[in-house]
Amino acid sequence: MNPKFRFLSLLLGVAGLFTLVASFSVLNKTEPAINGRENPKTEKLRLQPGFKAEHLYSPSEKNQGSWVAMAFDNKGRLIVSDQYGALFRLQIPAAGAQNLTPTIEKLNIGKAAITDTVGMGYAQGLLYAFNSLYVMINNRSNAKFSRQSGLYRLQDLDGDDQFEKVTLLKELNGEGEHGPHSIVLSPDKQSLYVIAGNHTDVPKMDAYRLPSNWQEDNLFPLIKDPRGHANDRMAPGGWVANLDPEGKRWELFSAGYRNAFDMAFNEVGDLFVYDADMEWDFGLPWYRPTRICHATSASEYGWRTGNSKWSATFPDNLSPVINIGQGSPTNLLHLKDAKFPAKYKNTLLAFDWSFGIMHGIHLKPAGATYTADHEEFLSGIPLPLTDGVIGPDGALYFLTGGRRLESDLYRVYYDGTENTAPVAAAPINKENELRRSLEQFHGEPNPQAIATVWPYLKHPDRFIRYAARLAVEHQPVAEWQQKALNETDPIVSIHAIIALARHGKVEQKSAMIKSLLKVNFKTLSEPQQLDILRAFELVFLRTGTPDASQTAQIIAYLNPYYPAKNADLNRALSKALIYLEAPGVIPKTLALLEAKEQPTNLTAGGSTATASAELIMRNPQYGLDIADMLKNMPPAQQTYYATMLSLASKNWTPELHERYFKWFYKAFSYKGGLSYVGFIDRARKLALKHVPENKKTYYDKLSGGELLSKNGNDLVKITYPKGPGKNWKLNNALPVFEAALTNRNFENGKNMYEATTCNRCHAMRGEGGSIGPDLTQLGTRFSSKDMLEAIIEPNKTISDQYAATHFTLKNGESVVGRLTNENASTFYVSQNPYEPEKTVKLLKKNVVSHKYSSVSIMYGNLINSLNEEELKDLMAYLMAGGNEKNPIFSAKTEVKKEGK
């Protein structure tokens, strides 16, 4: 998901009324009641067999904040940080102790420390190493806390067990949810690695494994996020750096991430990063799921602002180990030091805050990198995971909380029958060793480098080719540019020209194009064809448009292969040919735009470890938006072609324009992420710049201009609350309704009913969803107090009729949804409340257990976006059952919807 700890501004619907109407139904006798459980903190956790969980502490109950970072010191004590406050140190009882309450002290930092103002806190990363506590402060310019974002070293020099010396190793220009994050110790225990999100500037480094000549490098028509997110953030995005313990020498190690919160080394010293998605892009061709990346030396992972994110096929960046899916990454750790069974010794745990899942990522060496199998190691509803660490006892300790949510500290340990003894690391394979040997040249120039690495530019392993090319780029260009231009091996030539395009001079443009045109395109494999198309693109981007003669040659070279059978190839070919204004490219691309959607690994929701539908009922705050999108997903491949065609200014006919602009009108009927409508509208407006002036009004209307709000980010059919909203609780909401409701505004009540998405799940007067109870007669059965209680506190009473069921499967995964039917062999589970007819079939022989969730599938506090008058109109609409003739309403008053 977008930032860590994000809340949606528009709440999800009067769905808590499920609970109210359903509370009169009879409990299913085959399941226990959901309420009144003895230990709800651990009861909600779903663990793998043999593991046990202990709830150790709830800091929020002691007014100690919401904890988001943790580390053990050299005495086995746990140090933690409140996201917006101080550091605390805990002495934790051993596992299984009768009294698990830890001993806690608040740390005052520095000789003059009296308050947090001059102390230490606001940390999103902690590490104890080199007899020091390293603290990564992420401070959003809080005036009450004087220390700014940066990496600090805390030391106890006088032996009093307090940190009186504070040293700022480096101030970092970045803050907030995409600011500086974590710190980890290097595998050889001689240095540190730090990681920061894409709103943190890369500071001046002493060395750069990834050369600092980065650019946006995408011919795709740039459209920045329509809602303004990260619009001023350019390459290289989030980054990883290596530094010595004193912070004197910093080296950029890897970059191109969106908002990678954490990283971890495996048992053989390879580094992995857990990167975030941008959920507002869901349904768009540039959407990238949360993913685990193998952060090798000089690696680039291609985050760019807006729609300019690089394709995973680009050879100048690397592909992920595994795409996980939607979520909010907060922590990554490796289980090499955990006292867990052998199957976990090569496993990463990736924490997702939004959906409360610890993803077990079982790494498998694959050449110079890795693939992975996925397991749901631990989950809970709700379980806003923030950080975790393996303790000195080999147990897993983890935190929940963030954004001032209720915070808890847990311990998980293995108590089963399998052996938990340490397992020797397997030998590093030859491809991994080769990659590492090439990475030794990612530094100062070396006269042996070119001769050593050049042959590996054609190695079949992508990570080895990448390491070899970066080794070339670290050498003086004059030593290898002619070698690159004269190269006769087609594969070596492609990657040598990519290197030269990134470092050479404009004067070499013609020679580089000539070299690429010598390669026989037809004889290349599809991945190699994508590589040469990227090489052409980089030459265009770094040196400019080729002259007319070479433009014609390139068009003649590529045009016969467009369209291709492969969707990813069609993206790359359309980009190059539209940029070059190739004859016939517009009708060819329109034909693809109108054709059945081509499968591609790059479209939203492609190959991911967790299916989007599986996440819906784990967090209704996000889940109902996912459900709405899955019901009417945009065709991402078509969107790519439509956006690319907005660059075309020539060779249009009225008939082609007619076909093209009609597509946009249809595109507005699909449901994507929050920025979907805005991106489509921006592409539409780019295209309108290329139509005759006297036809702009016509094509604007044809393409759906009248459907849009003034800012182009939303459709006008919804009237949003004016607010300002309020944190509504029963104690401040009930007094609003002490007097009878009279003279309320029917239209505004109906608008609030739709704006809070009640109609998605509930029917009223024959219209709306069917998965929740009909609300037409609600006002005749319940008081305003009953309604408010169900809306504000949906978890207070939950009926099995509308509860989610959590199924644990034998393969370690789990499924969450509503059990709609079952027979002797099968459970039928509905996961999408907007498509309840679609069910997942679970064979009972594959199910270990199933139980009701103790949390309503509906989101509480849904009325917080409404002001008092809007809340009154909504309640009047509910009490009247949508009948505008009810005496509760005054004469009908029209409420104008936002228009153009």
Short mmCIF file of C-alpha atoms in Angstrom, two decimals, residues 200 330 492 498 641 701 756:
data_model
loop_
_atom_site.label_atom_id
_atom_site.label_comp_id
_atom_site.label_asym_id
_atom_site.label_seq_id
_atom_site.Cartn_x
_atom_site.Cartn_y
_atom_site.Cartn_z
CA THR A 200 14.34 10.92 1.34
CA THR A 330 6.75 -2.56 7.53
CA VAL A 492 27.11 -8.52 -25.96
CA ILE A 498 22.99 0.08 -23.04
CA TYR A 641 -1.85 1.63 -25.55
CA LYS A 701 -17.60 15.22 -24.96
CA THR A 756 -20.26 6.40 2.54
#
